[in-house]
Amino acid sequence: MKRFISLVLAVVLSAALLCACGAKDENTVYVYNWGEYIDPEVITMFEEETGIKVVYDEFETNEVMYPKVEAGASVYDVICPSDYMIQKMLDNDMLAEINWDNVPNAKANIGAQYFEQSKGFDPENKYSVPYCWGTVGILYNKTMVNGPIDSWNVLWDEQYKDNILMQDSVRDAFMVSLKRNGNSMNSVDETELEAAKNELINQKPLVQAYVVDQVRDKMIGDEAAIGVIYSGEAIYTQRENPNLEYVIPKEGTNVWIDSWVIPKNCQNKENAEKWIDFMCRPDIALLNFDYITYSTPNDAARELIEDEDIKNSSIAFPDLTQYNNLETFSYLGEEADLLYNNLWEEIKAY
């Protein structure tokens, strides 16, 4: 009898714990965002103005974020993936439609061109709200290179051995090599990808490090001459080190967009929409832009920028019509994902 009672109690306790784990906390929002991708003061302001507690986690790459969300071990209410990863999440039925009546600031302040760009991965603009956008290019130190830089080819120049920084990201690394060869960065052609892999292997002895956020700090500290970097980081580095210049290579590059989405398994959808709406308020978007220096799609916030040089910066707000061969990453399917990842493993293991 005691064993039976103990078993019953154990079952009841387990059920209670499961209920508690899945219980909705109406005063909390669970946010999953890129590292150093928000002004911490904005989180405080949101909590004070709404009374909603923010539980905030960070990720370094889309490829780190996705399996954690897919597994459901940690349940988030709002996430900020990139374009192609949003497409992947949609293809796998992982996202909830946004109630646009709950995010009036998005409709009022986000530029129409960014919603148009978003149709490439969210065709009906039902599931995502643009947060930041930009390009990928080359950051170089004018005192450490010979002449101006305008091509991805410089990343294979032996005179810069041990002075080159590459992105530790499969799609970004392959983008550089594919574009250099005149191919699409969304290529699934095995011949083109094999050629890109071999070029990245040949480049490897010249590379000082494969990094992500560390590109910024290394370039500021004159630890490298050349680095592949996101445009938002370039703005910050130039503030810290005036010898640094940013260029979009002539062979073309990635124009990316990161957006807020709500997972289907979220527990606080209304709080997630309150968070998104708050992020789209012009004064809040301006605070974030000033802090992280990544280009804002919030037209109303851009009008509030007081520094005319930044407001009209060709890095922060480039005229994309002046460049050729610009693309946005697409989700290529599981088979292509596996192919890219296997080739990347070959490069890393070489």
GROMACS .gro file of C-alpha atoms in nm, residues 23-316:
model
  294
   23ALA     CA    1   0.200   2.754  -1.692
   24LYS     CA    2   0.152   3.095  -1.846
   25ASP     CA    3   0.310   3.380  -1.653
   26GLU     CA    4   0.109   3.683  -1.758
   27ASN     CA    5   0.363   3.928  -1.617
   28THR     CA    6   0.664   3.792  -1.807
   29VAL     CA    7   0.799   3.793  -2.162
   30TYR     CA    8   1.080   3.558  -2.265
   31VAL     CA    9   1.306   3.720  -2.528
   32TYR     CA   10   1.579   3.553  -2.736
   33ASN     CA   11   1.800   3.796  -2.926
   34TRP     CA   12   2.148   3.836  -3.070
   35GLY     CA   13   2.428   3.930  -2.830
   36GLU     CA   14   2.469   4.303  -2.763
   37TYR     CA   15   2.172   4.378  -2.989
   38ILE     CA   16   1.969   4.608  -2.767
   39ASP     CA   17   2.025   4.902  -2.534
   40PRO     CA   18   1.992   4.755  -2.182
   41GLU     CA   19   1.810   5.071  -2.078
   42VAL     CA   20   1.532   4.980  -2.324
   43ILE     CA   21   1.465   4.658  -2.133
   44THR     CA   22   1.439   4.855  -1.810
   45MET     CA   23   1.206   5.108  -1.971
   46PHE     CA   24   0.981   4.832  -2.106
   47GLU     CA   25   0.954   4.670  -1.763
   48GLU     CA   26   0.879   5.001  -1.591
   49GLU     CA   27   0.620   5.115  -1.847
   50THR     CA   28   0.436   4.785  -1.888
   51GLY     CA   29   0.490   4.605  -1.558
   52ILE     CA   30   0.604   4.301  -1.759
   53LYS     CA   31   0.924   4.129  -1.646
   54VAL     CA   32   1.172   4.052  -1.924
   55VAL     CA   33   1.367   3.727  -1.919
   56TYR     CA   34   1.637   3.788  -2.178
   57ASP     CA   35   1.868   3.533  -2.344
   58GLU     CA   36   2.125   3.586  -2.620
   59PHE     CA   37   2.258   3.380  -2.911
   60GLU     CA   38   2.559   3.429  -3.137
   61THR     CA   39   2.439   3.280  -3.467
   62ASN     CA   40   2.114   3.170  -3.629
   63GLU     CA   41   2.249   2.816  -3.637
   64VAL     CA   42   2.291   2.817  -3.258
   65MET     CA   43   1.945   2.964  -3.202
   66TYR     CA   44   1.741   2.735  -3.427
   67PRO     CA   45   1.797   2.390  -3.270
   68LYS     CA   46   1.737   2.531  -2.922
   69VAL     CA   47   1.401   2.675  -3.026
   70GLU     CA   48   1.310   2.368  -3.233
   71ALA     CA   49   1.379   2.134  -2.940
   72GLY     CA   50   1.143   2.334  -2.719
   73ALA     CA   51   1.362   2.285  -2.412
   74SER     CA   52   1.347   2.661  -2.362
   75VAL     CA   53   1.021   2.830  -2.457
   76TYR     CA   54   1.052   3.188  -2.581
   77ASP     CA   55   0.779   3.440  -2.653
   78VAL     CA   56   0.967   3.654  -2.904
   79ILE     CA   57   1.285   3.590  -3.106
   80CYS     CA   58   1.494   3.793  -3.352
   81PRO     CA   59   1.624   3.564  -3.630
   82SER     CA   60   1.758   3.663  -3.971
   83ASP     CA   61   1.570   3.645  -4.299
   84TYR     CA   62   1.659   3.294  -4.418
   85MET     CA   63   1.613   3.146  -4.071
   86ILE     CA   64   1.266   3.299  -4.049
   87GLN     CA   65   1.187   3.128  -4.379
   88LYS     CA   66   1.311   2.798  -4.235
   89MET     CA   67   1.100   2.842  -3.923
   90LEU     CA   68   0.795   2.914  -4.137
   91ASP     CA   69   0.859   2.610  -4.353
   92ASN     CA   70   0.863   2.402  -4.035
   93ASP     CA   71   0.543   2.559  -3.899
   94MET     CA   72   0.718   2.709  -3.596
   95LEU     CA   73   0.579   3.064  -3.602
   96ALA     CA   74   0.254   3.227  -3.494
   97GLU     CA   75   0.080   3.498  -3.695
   98ILE     CA   76   0.117   3.845  -3.547
   99ASN     CA   77  -0.199   4.032  -3.452
  100TRP     CA   78  -0.126   4.359  -3.627
  101ASP     CA   79  -0.388   4.542  -3.423
  102ASN     CA   80  -0.154   4.491  -3.126
  103VAL     CA   81   0.151   4.642  -3.298
  104PRO     CA   82   0.032   4.980  -3.434
  105ASN     CA   83   0.384   5.128  -3.409
  106ALA     CA   84   0.508   4.872  -3.660
  107LYS     CA   85   0.250   4.971  -3.918
  108ALA     CA   86   0.305   5.342  -3.856
  109ASN     CA   87   0.686   5.362  -3.839
  110ILE     CA   88   0.857   5.079  -4.025
  111GLY     CA   89   0.938   5.180  -4.383
  112ALA     CA   90   0.736   5.013  -4.658
  113GLN     CA   91   1.057   4.911  -4.839
  114TYR     CA   92   1.155   4.688  -4.547
  115PHE     CA   93   0.823   4.508  -4.548
  116GLU     CA   94   0.868   4.467  -4.923
  117GLN     CA   95   1.213   4.315  -4.864
  118SER     CA   96   1.062   4.088  -4.601
  119LYS     CA   97   0.832   3.930  -4.858
  120GLY     CA   98   1.133   3.730  -4.973
  121PHE     CA   99   1.103   3.517  -4.658
  122ASP     CA  100   0.760   3.614  -4.520
  123PRO     CA  101   0.552   3.649  -4.839
  124GLU     CA  102   0.241   3.797  -4.680
  125ASN     CA  103   0.411   3.987  -4.395
  126LYS     CA  104   0.212   3.791  -4.139
  127TYR     CA  105   0.485   3.659  -3.914
  128SER     CA  106   0.770   3.911  -3.881
  129VAL     CA  107   0.844   4.274  -3.798
  130PRO     CA  108   1.179   4.424  -3.915
  131TYR     CA  109   1.418   4.522  -3.634
  132CYS     CA  110   1.757   4.589  -3.799
  133TRP     CA  111   1.909   4.561  -4.144
  134GLY     CA  112   2.237   4.610  -4.320
  135THR     CA  113   2.505   4.472  -4.546
  136VAL     CA  114   2.814   4.253  -4.510
  137GLY     CA  115   3.143   4.396  -4.628
  138ILE     CA  116   3.513   4.440  -4.565
  139LEU     CA  117   3.649   4.653  -4.283
  140TYR     CA  118   4.011   4.751  -4.333
  141ASN     CA  119   4.273   4.958  -4.154
  142LYS     CA  120   4.404   5.230  -4.385
  143THR     CA  121   4.744   5.227  -4.212
  144MET     CA  122   4.787   4.850  -4.257
  145VAL     CA  123   4.693   4.795  -4.623
  146ASN     CA  124   4.840   4.903  -4.954
  147GLY     CA  125   4.588   5.124  -5.128
  148PRO     CA  126   4.206   5.118  -5.129
  149ILE     CA  127   4.013   4.795  -5.101
  150ASP     CA  128   3.723   4.716  -5.336
  151SER     CA  129   3.714   4.337  -5.383
  152TRP     CA  130   3.672   4.011  -5.191
  153ASN     CA  131   4.000   3.909  -5.358
  154VAL     CA  132   4.199   4.091  -5.090
  155LEU     CA  133   4.102   3.817  -4.843
  156TRP     CA  134   4.322   3.579  -5.045
  157ASP     CA  135   4.618   3.821  -5.070
  158GLU     CA  136   4.924   3.656  -4.913
  159GLN     CA  137   5.073   3.988  -4.807
  160TYR     CA  138   4.800   4.002  -4.538
  161LYS     CA  139   4.872   3.657  -4.395
  162ASP     CA  140   4.770   3.638  -4.026
  163ASN     CA  141   4.600   3.977  -4.062
  164ILE     CA  142   4.267   3.856  -4.202
  165LEU     CA  143   3.951   3.793  -3.997
  166MET     CA  144   3.671   3.576  -4.135
  167GLN     CA  145   3.320   3.522  -4.004
  168ASP     CA  146   3.276   3.197  -3.811
  169SER     CA  147   2.947   3.135  -3.989
  170VAL     CA  148   2.883   2.881  -4.262
  171ARG     CA  149   2.657   3.095  -4.481
  172ASP     CA  150   2.862   3.414  -4.440
  173ALA     CA  151   3.190   3.238  -4.518
  174PHE     CA  152   3.049   3.068  -4.826
  175MET     CA  153   2.884   3.393  -4.935
  176VAL     CA  154   3.227   3.557  -4.962
  177SER     CA  155   3.374   3.277  -5.173
  178LEU     CA  156   3.065   3.230  -5.390
  179LYS     CA  157   3.036   3.603  -5.465
  180ARG     CA  158   3.407   3.620  -5.540
  181ASN     CA  159   3.351   3.353  -5.806
  182GLY     CA  160   3.052   3.534  -5.954
  183ASN     CA  161   2.797   3.288  -5.814
  184SER     CA  162   2.480   3.337  -5.614
  185MET     CA  163   2.523   3.318  -5.238
  186ASN     CA  164   2.210   3.098  -5.243
  187SER     CA  165   2.372   2.846  -5.474
  188VAL     CA  166   2.291   2.477  -5.432
  189ASP     CA  167   2.509   2.377  -5.725
  190GLU     CA  168   2.752   2.118  -5.588
  191THR     CA  169   3.024   2.214  -5.835
  192GLU     CA  170   3.006   2.580  -5.730
  193LEU     CA  171   2.999   2.489  -5.361
  194GLU     CA  172   3.292   2.249  -5.396
  195ALA     CA  173   3.493   2.525  -5.566
  196ALA     CA  174   3.399   2.768  -5.289
  197LYS     CA  175   3.503   2.512  -5.027
  198ASN     CA  176   3.841   2.457  -5.191
  199GLU     CA  177   3.904   2.831  -5.207
  200LEU     CA  178   3.820   2.869  -4.839
  201ILE     CA  179   4.059   2.584  -4.758
  202ASN     CA  180   4.330   2.755  -4.965
  203GLN     CA  181   4.260   3.079  -4.780
  204LYS     CA  182   4.279   2.919  -4.436
  205PRO     CA  183   4.658   2.958  -4.382
  206LEU     CA  184   4.617   3.333  -4.432
  207VAL     CA  185   4.337   3.370  -4.176
  208GLN     CA  186   4.426   3.491  -3.829
  209ALA     CA  187   4.092   3.382  -3.681
  210TYR     CA  188   3.732   3.281  -3.756
  211VAL     CA  189   3.523   3.498  -3.527
  212VAL     CA  190   3.185   3.670  -3.497
  213ASP     CA  191   3.154   3.964  -3.255
  214GLN     CA  192   3.530   3.967  -3.196
  215VAL     CA  193   3.595   4.115  -3.541
  216ARG     CA  194   3.492   4.451  -3.399
  217ASP     CA  195   3.729   4.446  -3.102
  218LYS     CA  196   4.025   4.310  -3.297
  219MET     CA  197   3.992   4.575  -3.567
  220ILE     CA  198   3.955   4.855  -3.315
  221GLY     CA  199   4.269   4.734  -3.137
  222ASP     CA  200   4.475   4.718  -3.460
  223GLU     CA  201   4.508   4.340  -3.418
  224ALA     CA  202   4.423   4.273  -3.783
  225ALA     CA  203   4.434   4.461  -4.111
  226ILE     CA  204   4.119   4.327  -4.277
  227GLY     CA  205   3.797   4.169  -4.155
  228VAL     CA  206   3.458   4.055  -4.287
  229ILE     CA  207   3.201   4.244  -4.084
  230TYR     CA  208   2.837   4.350  -4.062
  231SER     CA  209   2.778   4.714  -4.151
  232GLY     CA  210   2.639   4.803  -3.809
  233GLU     CA  211   2.961   4.693  -3.643
  234ALA     CA  212   3.155   4.902  -3.896
  235ILE     CA  213   2.986   5.222  -3.778
  236TYR     CA  214   3.086   5.152  -3.418
  237THR     CA  215   3.444   5.061  -3.506
  238GLN     CA  216   3.494   5.383  -3.701
  239ARG     CA  217   3.388   5.580  -3.395
  240GLU     CA  218   3.654   5.401  -3.192
  241ASN     CA  219   3.929   5.389  -3.455
  242PRO     CA  220   3.929   5.656  -3.731
  243ASN     CA  221   4.177   5.453  -3.939
  244LEU     CA  222   3.908   5.201  -4.027
  245GLU     CA  223   3.711   5.204  -4.353
  246TYR     CA  224   3.416   4.990  -4.467
  247VAL     CA  225   3.349   4.885  -4.824
  248ILE     CA  226   3.088   4.678  -5.007
  249PRO     CA  227   3.294   4.468  -5.253
  250LYS     CA  228   3.232   4.515  -5.624
  251GLU     CA  229   3.139   4.148  -5.670
  252GLY     CA  230   2.829   4.201  -5.452
  253THR     CA  231   2.724   4.095  -5.105
  254ASN     CA  232   2.445   4.008  -4.865
  255VAL     CA  233   2.175   4.258  -4.773
  256TRP     CA  234   2.024   4.113  -4.458
  257ILE     CA  235   1.732   4.187  -4.231
  258ASP     CA  236   1.668   4.069  -3.875
  259SER     CA  237   1.307   4.065  -3.757
  260TRP     CA  238   1.099   3.992  -3.450
  261VAL     CA  239   0.892   3.674  -3.467
  262ILE     CA  240   0.668   3.486  -3.223
  263PRO     CA  241   0.711   3.108  -3.187
  264LYS     CA  242   0.395   2.899  -3.201
  265ASN     CA  243   0.471   2.748  -2.862
  266CYS     CA  244   0.502   3.085  -2.688
  267GLN     CA  245   0.313   3.125  -2.362
  268ASN     CA  246   0.272   3.502  -2.360
  269LYS     CA  247   0.174   3.610  -2.712
  270GLU     CA  248   0.016   3.938  -2.607
  271ASN     CA  249   0.328   4.028  -2.410
  272ALA     CA  250   0.538   3.942  -2.713
  273GLU     CA  251   0.330   4.178  -2.925
  274LYS     CA  252   0.364   4.448  -2.659
  275TRP     CA  253   0.740   4.398  -2.679
  276ILE     CA  254   0.743   4.423  -3.059
  277ASP     CA  255   0.524   4.734  -3.054
  278PHE     CA  256   0.752   4.893  -2.794
  279MET     CA  257   1.059   4.821  -3.010
  280CYS     CA  258   0.888   4.997  -3.301
  281ARG     CA  259   0.828   5.319  -3.109
  282PRO     CA  260   1.047   5.590  -3.269
  283ASP     CA  261   1.221   5.699  -2.947
  284ILE     CA  262   1.296   5.337  -2.852
  285ALA     CA  263   1.421   5.249  -3.201
  286LEU     CA  264   1.648   5.555  -3.185
  287LEU     CA  265   1.788   5.448  -2.848
  288ASN     CA  266   1.868   5.106  -2.990
  289PHE     CA  267   2.024   5.252  -3.305
  290ASP     CA  268   2.246   5.485  -3.102
  291TYR     CA  269   2.355   5.196  -2.882
  292ILE     CA  270   2.408   4.909  -3.128
  293THR     CA  271   2.471   5.121  -3.444
  294TYR     CA  272   2.288   4.874  -3.667
  295SER     CA  273   2.068   5.035  -3.930
  296THR     CA  274   1.709   5.085  -3.823
  297PRO     CA  275   1.417   5.021  -4.062
  298ASN     CA  276   1.216   5.264  -3.850
  299ASP     CA  277   1.174   5.570  -4.073
  300ALA     CA  278   1.033   5.779  -3.788
  301ALA     CA  279   1.337   5.700  -3.573
  302ARG     CA  280   1.575   5.794  -3.853
  303GLU     CA  281   1.411   6.136  -3.873
  304LEU     CA  282   1.500   6.185  -3.505
  305ILE     CA  283   1.875   6.131  -3.562
  306GLU     CA  284   2.042   6.464  -3.486
  307ASP     CA  285   2.387   6.390  -3.631
  308GLU     CA  286   2.347   6.462  -4.003
  309ASP     CA  287   2.658   6.260  -4.091
  310ILE     CA  288   2.508   5.949  -3.932
  311LYS     CA  289   2.160   6.025  -4.063
  312ASN     CA  290   2.299   6.030  -4.417
  313SER     CA  291   2.575   5.774  -4.367
  314SER     CA  292   2.646   5.555  -4.669
  315ILE     CA  293   2.726   5.272  -4.427
  316ALA     CA  294   2.417   5.301  -4.206
   0.00000   0.00000   0.00000
